[in-house]
PDB file of C-alpha atoms in Angstrom:
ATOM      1  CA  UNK A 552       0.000   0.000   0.000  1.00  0.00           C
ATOM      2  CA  UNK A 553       1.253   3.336  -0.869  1.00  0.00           C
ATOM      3  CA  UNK A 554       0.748   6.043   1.771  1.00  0.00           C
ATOM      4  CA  UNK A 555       0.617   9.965   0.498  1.00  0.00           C
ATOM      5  CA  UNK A 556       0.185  12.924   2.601  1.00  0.00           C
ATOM      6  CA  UNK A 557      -0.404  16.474   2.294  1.00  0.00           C
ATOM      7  CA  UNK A 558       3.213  18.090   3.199  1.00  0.00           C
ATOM      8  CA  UNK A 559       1.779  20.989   5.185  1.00  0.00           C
ATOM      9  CA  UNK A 560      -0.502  19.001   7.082  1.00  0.00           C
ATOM     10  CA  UNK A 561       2.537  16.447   7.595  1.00  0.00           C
ATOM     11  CA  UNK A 562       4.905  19.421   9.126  1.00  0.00           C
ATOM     12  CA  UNK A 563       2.154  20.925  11.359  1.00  0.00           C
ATOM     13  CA  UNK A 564       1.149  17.068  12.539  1.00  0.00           C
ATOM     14  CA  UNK A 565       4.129  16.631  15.502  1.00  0.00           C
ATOM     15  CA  UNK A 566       2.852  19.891  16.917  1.00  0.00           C
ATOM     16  CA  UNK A 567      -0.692  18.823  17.472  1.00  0.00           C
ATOM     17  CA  UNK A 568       0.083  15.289  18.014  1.00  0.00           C
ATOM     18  CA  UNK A 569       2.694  15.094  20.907  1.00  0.00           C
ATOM     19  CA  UNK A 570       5.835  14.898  18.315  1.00  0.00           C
ATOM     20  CA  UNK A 571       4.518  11.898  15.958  1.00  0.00           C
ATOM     21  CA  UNK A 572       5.362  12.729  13.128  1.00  0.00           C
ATOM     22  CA  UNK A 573       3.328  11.060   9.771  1.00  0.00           C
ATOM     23  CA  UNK A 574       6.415   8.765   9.161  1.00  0.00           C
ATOM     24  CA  UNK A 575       6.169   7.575  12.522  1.00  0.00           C
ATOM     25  CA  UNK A 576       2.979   7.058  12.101  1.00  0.00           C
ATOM     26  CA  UNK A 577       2.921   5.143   8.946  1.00  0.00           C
ATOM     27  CA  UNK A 578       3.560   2.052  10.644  1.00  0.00           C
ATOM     28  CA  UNK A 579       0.351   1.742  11.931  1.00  0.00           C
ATOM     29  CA  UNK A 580      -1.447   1.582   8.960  1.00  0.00           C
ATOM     30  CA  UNK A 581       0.777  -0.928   7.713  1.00  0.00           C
ATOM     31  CA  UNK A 582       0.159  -2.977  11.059  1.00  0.00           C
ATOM     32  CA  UNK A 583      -2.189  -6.506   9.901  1.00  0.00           C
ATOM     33  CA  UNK A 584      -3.267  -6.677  13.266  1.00  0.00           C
ATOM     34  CA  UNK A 585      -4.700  -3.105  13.604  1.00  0.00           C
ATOM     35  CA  UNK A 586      -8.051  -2.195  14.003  1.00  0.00           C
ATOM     36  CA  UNK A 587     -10.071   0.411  11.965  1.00  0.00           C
ATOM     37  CA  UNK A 588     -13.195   2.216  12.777  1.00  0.00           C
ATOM     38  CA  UNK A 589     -15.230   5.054  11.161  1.00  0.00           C
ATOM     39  CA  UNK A 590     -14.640   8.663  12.871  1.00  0.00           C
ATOM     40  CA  UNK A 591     -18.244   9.276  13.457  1.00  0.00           C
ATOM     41  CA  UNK A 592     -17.743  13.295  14.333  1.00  0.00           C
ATOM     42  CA  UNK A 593     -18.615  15.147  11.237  1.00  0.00           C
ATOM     43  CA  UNK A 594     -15.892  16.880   9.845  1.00  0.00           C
ATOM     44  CA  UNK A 595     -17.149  17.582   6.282  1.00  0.00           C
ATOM     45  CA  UNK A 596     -15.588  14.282   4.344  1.00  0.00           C
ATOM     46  CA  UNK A 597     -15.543  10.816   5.482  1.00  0.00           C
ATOM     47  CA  UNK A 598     -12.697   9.614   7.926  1.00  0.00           C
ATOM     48  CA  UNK A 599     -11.564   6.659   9.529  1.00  0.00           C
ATOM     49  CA  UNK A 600      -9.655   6.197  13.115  1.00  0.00           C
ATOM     50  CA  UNK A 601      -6.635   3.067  13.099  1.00  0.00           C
ATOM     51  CA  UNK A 602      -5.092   2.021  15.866  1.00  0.00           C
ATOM     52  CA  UNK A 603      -2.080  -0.206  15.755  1.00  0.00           C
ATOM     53  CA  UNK A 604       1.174  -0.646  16.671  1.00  0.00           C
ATOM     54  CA  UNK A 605       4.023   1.655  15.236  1.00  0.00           C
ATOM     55  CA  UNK A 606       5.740   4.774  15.637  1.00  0.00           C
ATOM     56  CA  UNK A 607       8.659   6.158  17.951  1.00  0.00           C
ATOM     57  CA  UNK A 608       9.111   3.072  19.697  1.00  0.00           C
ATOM     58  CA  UNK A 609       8.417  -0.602  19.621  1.00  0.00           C
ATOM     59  CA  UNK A 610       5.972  -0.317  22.225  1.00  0.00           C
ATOM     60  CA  UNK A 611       4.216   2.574  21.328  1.00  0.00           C
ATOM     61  CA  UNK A 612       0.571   1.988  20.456  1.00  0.00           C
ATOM     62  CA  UNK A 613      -0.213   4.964  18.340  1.00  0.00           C
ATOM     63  CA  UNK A 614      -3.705   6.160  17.035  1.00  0.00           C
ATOM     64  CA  UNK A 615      -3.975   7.765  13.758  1.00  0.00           C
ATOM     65  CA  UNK A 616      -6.836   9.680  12.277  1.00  0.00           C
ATOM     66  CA  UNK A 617      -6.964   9.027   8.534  1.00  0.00           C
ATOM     67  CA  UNK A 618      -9.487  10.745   5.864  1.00  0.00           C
ATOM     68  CA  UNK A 619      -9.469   9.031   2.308  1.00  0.00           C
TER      69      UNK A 619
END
């Protein structure tokens, strides 16, 4: 799977998110063991919530919030 993201969003992301950055982050959606749910807030365009494992450490169980 090839994962694209919008560069601006991707610089402003560790600021908002605690320091994960999107590349940390890819991981996640990567992970076959992860589990995927619609966001169910409206924010204008569909979006989906993952959480798997990935990121800045081995341990680190990192949520990402993913519109496509």
């Amino acid at each position: 799977m090839e994962i694209e993201f919008d560069p601006d969003k991707a610089a402003s992301n560790p600021i908002a998110h605690d320091g994960v950055t999107f590349d940390e982050a890819k991981p996640v959606l990567l992970d076959p063991y992860a589990l995927t749910r619609e966001d169910t807030d409206d924010h204008g365009e569909p979006r989906w919530v993952t959480l798997g494992m990935g990121g800045k450490e081995a341990n680190f169980g990192g949520g990402v919030d993913t519109a496509w």
